[in-house]
Amino acid sequence: MSKVIGRVSGSPSPKRAQIGRDVSARLEANPNVKRAKVETAQMYTYPDFLSDQECDTLIALIDANSRPSTLLATSDDPDYRTSHSSDLDRWSEEVSPVDERIASLLGIPPENAETLQGQRYAPNQQFRAHCDYFHENSGYWQRMLETGGQRTWTAMAYLNHVEEGGATWFPRAGVRFKPKRGMLLIWNNMMPDGTPNYDTLHEGMRVIEGTKYIVTKWFREEAWIKGYIQTYLPGVEDAD
């Protein structure tokens, strides 16, 4: 999807700011959720959010329906994003319970969430540093406005342990997360005033040994589901 690698493009938003306060309060009241020791962004982890069975099922679905990962914006670097992605059927009996549980955890309406997407990283595959939010002065921004607007929160679950490499690295925030099977990583892509937060810049580091599987769910500020039904937009993705 969108490789948002430039600096912030966006304005303060009271609505996004309120979403940020509501979600963070809900997460911090949950005893299973831990806030990362990061000052410049809101980041949380939920160990063992997914069961072994759920992880295995999602891995099988990713393997059965994967395609080369894409970018919303162009890049001159052929190695910028080299993984494979899979758009999972949010209505299926395997995906729907996971999909809804993530939305319930954050307290965001399910219709504001994009389709759960899986990613697979084989050895030497990676996703260089990027942000999940959209540039509001970009050529694609109008399309994003028609399908829910700005991305507010990201929820990403690791489906397996990786022998070596594959960490999620936030270089500006100064934190790195090693893949742990079943763990959910959650972060707010916005600053407290609702402006896109450049300190959420992150990288899916190169896998050295093994294969890395994750699923990612992005939440918009408005309903996305109507856009999904009216016009599915392949390639609107971004994860690590």
C-alpha positions as CSV (number, residue, x, y, z in Angstrom):
1,M,0.0,0.0,0.0
2,S,0.9,3.4,0.7
3,K,4.4,3.9,1.6
4,V,4.2,7.1,3.6
5,I,7.9,7.9,4.0
6,G,7.8,11.7,3.9
7,R,7.1,13.9,6.8
8,V,3.7,14.6,8.2
9,S,1.0,15.7,5.7
10,G,-2.2,16.5,7.6
11,S,-3.9,18.9,9.9
12,P,-5.2,18.6,13.5
13,S,-8.5,16.9,13.8
14,P,-10.7,17.0,16.9
15,K,-12.4,13.7,15.8
16,R,-9.2,11.8,15.5
17,A,-8.0,13.3,18.7
18,Q,-11.1,12.0,20.5
19,I,-10.7,8.6,18.9
20,G,-7.2,8.5,20.3
21,R,-8.3,9.4,23.8
22,D,-11.2,6.9,23.7
23,V,-9.1,4.0,22.5
24,S,-6.1,4.6,24.7
25,A,-8.4,4.8,27.8
26,R,-10.0,1.5,26.8
27,L,-6.7,-0.2,26.3
28,E,-5.1,1.1,29.5
29,A,-8.1,-0.2,31.5
30,N,-7.6,-3.7,30.1
31,P,-5.3,-5.7,32.4
32,N,-4.1,-7.9,29.5
33,V,-2.7,-4.9,27.6
34,K,0.7,-3.4,28.3
35,R,1.7,0.1,27.2
36,A,5.2,0.2,25.6
37,K,7.7,2.5,27.2
38,V,7.6,5.0,24.4
39,E,7.2,8.8,24.9
40,T,6.5,10.0,21.3
41,A,3.7,7.6,20.3
42,Q,0.9,5.5,21.9
43,M,1.9,1.8,21.5
44,Y,0.5,-1.3,23.3
45,T,1.0,-5.0,23.3
46,Y,-1.4,-7.8,24.1
47,P,0.5,-11.1,24.6
48,D,-1.3,-14.3,23.5
49,F,-4.2,-12.4,22.0
50,L,-4.5,-15.1,19.4
51,S,-4.6,-18.8,20.2
52,D,-2.3,-21.4,18.5
53,Q,-5.2,-22.7,16.5
54,E,-6.2,-19.2,15.3
55,C,-2.6,-18.6,14.3
56,D,-2.3,-21.8,12.4
57,T,-5.6,-21.2,10.6
58,L,-4.6,-17.7,9.6
59,I,-1.2,-18.9,8.3
60,A,-3.0,-21.5,6.1
61,L,-5.3,-18.8,4.7
62,I,-2.4,-16.5,3.9
63,D,-0.5,-19.3,2.1
64,A,-3.6,-20.3,0.1
65,N,-4.3,-16.8,-1.2
66,S,-1.1,-14.7,-1.3
67,R,0.1,-12.2,-3.9
68,P,3.1,-9.9,-4.1
69,S,2.6,-6.9,-1.8
70,T,1.9,-3.6,-3.4
71,L,2.4,0.1,-2.7
72,L,-0.1,2.9,-3.0
73,A,2.7,5.3,-3.9
74,T,5.6,4.5,-6.2
75,S,9.2,3.7,-5.1
76,D,12.4,3.6,-7.1
77,D,13.8,1.0,-4.7
78,P,12.9,-2.6,-6.0
79,D,13.6,-3.9,-2.5
80,Y,11.4,-1.5,-0.7
81,R,8.6,-4.0,-0.1
82,T,9.3,-7.6,-1.0
83,S,6.7,-9.6,1.0
84,H,3.5,-11.3,-0.1
85,S,0.0,-10.2,1.1
86,S,-3.4,-11.8,1.4
87,D,-6.8,-10.1,1.8
88,L,-8.7,-12.3,4.2
89,D,-12.5,-12.8,3.9
90,R,-13.9,-10.8,6.8
91,W,-17.2,-12.6,6.6
92,S,-15.7,-16.1,6.8
93,E,-16.1,-18.2,10.0
94,E,-12.4,-18.4,10.4
95,V,-11.7,-14.7,10.1
96,S,-14.8,-13.0,11.4
97,P,-14.3,-13.8,15.1
98,V,-10.7,-12.5,15.0
99,D,-11.8,-9.4,13.1
100,E,-14.6,-8.6,15.5
101,R,-12.5,-9.3,18.6
102,I,-9.8,-6.8,17.5
103,A,-12.5,-4.1,16.9
104,S,-14.0,-4.8,20.3
105,L,-10.7,-4.6,22.0
106,L,-10.1,-1.1,20.7
107,G,-13.7,-0.1,21.0
108,I,-13.9,1.1,17.4
109,P,-16.9,0.3,15.2
110,P,-16.1,-2.8,13.0
111,E,-17.3,-0.9,9.9
112,N,-14.5,1.6,10.4
113,A,-11.9,-1.2,9.9
114,E,-10.4,-2.3,6.7
115,T,-10.3,-5.9,5.7
116,L,-7.9,-8.0,7.8
117,Q,-4.8,-8.5,5.7
118,G,-2.2,-11.2,6.1
119,Q,1.5,-10.8,5.2
120,R,4.2,-13.4,4.6
121,Y,7.9,-12.6,4.7
122,A,10.3,-15.3,3.4
123,P,14.1,-15.1,4.1
124,N,15.6,-11.8,2.8
125,Q,12.1,-10.2,2.4
126,Q,11.3,-6.9,4.2
127,F,9.3,-3.7,4.2
128,R,11.5,-0.6,4.6
129,A,10.6,2.3,6.8
130,H,7.1,3.8,6.3
131,C,4.0,5.1,8.1
132,D,0.5,3.7,8.0
133,Y,-1.3,7.0,7.8
134,F,-2.1,8.7,4.4
135,H,-0.6,11.9,3.1
136,E,-3.4,14.3,2.8
137,N,-1.8,16.3,-0.1
138,S,-1.3,13.1,-2.1
139,G,-3.0,12.2,-5.4
140,Y,-4.7,9.3,-3.7
141,W,-6.2,11.2,-0.7
142,Q,-9.5,11.9,-2.4
143,R,-10.1,8.2,-2.8
144,M,-9.2,7.6,0.8
145,L,-11.7,10.3,1.9
146,E,-14.4,8.4,0.0
147,T,-13.6,5.2,1.8
148,G,-13.3,6.3,5.5
149,G,-10.7,9.0,5.5
150,Q,-7.5,8.8,7.5
151,R,-6.2,5.8,9.3
152,T,-6.2,6.3,13.0
153,W,-5.1,3.0,14.7
154,T,-3.2,-0.1,13.5
155,A,-3.5,-3.5,15.1
156,M,-1.0,-6.1,14.0
157,A,-0.7,-9.7,15.3
158,Y,2.3,-12.0,14.9
159,L,1.3,-15.5,13.9
160,N,4.6,-17.3,14.6
161,H,8.0,-17.0,16.1
162,V,10.8,-16.2,13.6
163,E,14.2,-17.9,13.9
164,E,16.1,-14.7,13.1
165,G,15.2,-11.2,11.9
166,G,11.8,-9.9,11.0
167,A,11.4,-7.5,14.0
168,T,9.1,-4.5,13.8
169,W,11.4,-1.5,14.3
170,F,10.2,2.1,15.1
171,P,13.4,4.0,14.5
172,R,12.1,7.4,15.5
173,A,10.3,6.1,18.6
174,G,13.3,4.0,19.6
175,V,11.6,0.7,20.1
176,R,11.8,-2.7,18.4
177,F,9.3,-5.6,18.7
178,K,10.4,-9.2,18.1
179,P,7.7,-11.5,16.6
180,K,6.0,-13.5,19.3
181,R,3.4,-16.0,18.3
182,G,-0.1,-14.7,19.2
183,M,1.0,-11.2,20.3
184,L,-1.0,-8.2,19.2
185,L,0.8,-4.9,18.6
186,I,-1.4,-1.8,18.6
187,W,-0.4,1.8,17.9
188,N,-2.1,5.2,17.3
189,N,-1.0,6.7,14.0
190,M,-2.1,10.1,15.2
191,M,-0.7,12.7,17.6
192,P,-2.8,13.9,20.6
193,D,-4.3,16.7,18.4
194,G,-5.2,14.3,15.6
195,T,-2.3,15.2,13.3
196,P,-0.4,12.2,11.7
197,N,2.5,11.2,13.9
198,Y,5.7,10.8,12.0
199,D,7.2,9.1,15.0
200,T,5.1,6.0,14.1
201,L,7.6,5.5,11.2
202,H,8.3,1.7,11.2
203,E,10.1,-1.0,9.3
204,G,9.4,-4.7,8.8
205,M,13.0,-5.7,9.2
206,R,14.5,-8.3,6.8
207,V,13.9,-11.9,7.8
208,I,17.2,-13.7,8.1
209,E,16.0,-17.3,8.9
210,G,12.5,-18.7,8.9
211,T,9.3,-17.2,7.6
212,K,7.3,-14.4,9.2
213,Y,3.5,-14.3,9.2
214,I,1.4,-11.4,10.5
215,V,-2.1,-10.1,10.1
216,T,-2.9,-6.4,10.2
217,K,-6.0,-4.4,10.7
218,W,-6.2,-0.6,10.0
219,F,-9.0,1.5,11.4
220,R,-10.3,4.6,9.6
221,E,-11.8,7.8,11.2
222,E,-15.1,7.1,9.4
223,A,-16.9,4.0,8.1
224,W,-14.8,2.1,5.6
225,I,-17.2,-0.9,5.1
226,K,-19.4,1.1,2.7
227,G,-16.4,1.6,0.5
228,Y,-15.6,-2.1,0.6
229,I,-19.1,-3.0,-0.6
230,Q,-19.4,-0.3,-3.2
231,T,-15.9,-0.5,-4.7
232,Y,-13.1,-2.7,-3.4
233,L,-9.8,-1.0,-3.7
234,P,-7.0,-3.6,-4.0
235,G,-3.6,-2.4,-3.0
236,V,-4.7,-0.1,-0.1
237,E,-2.4,-1.7,2.3
238,D,0.6,-1.0,4.6
239,A,2.0,-3.2,7.3
240,D,5.2,-4.7,8.4
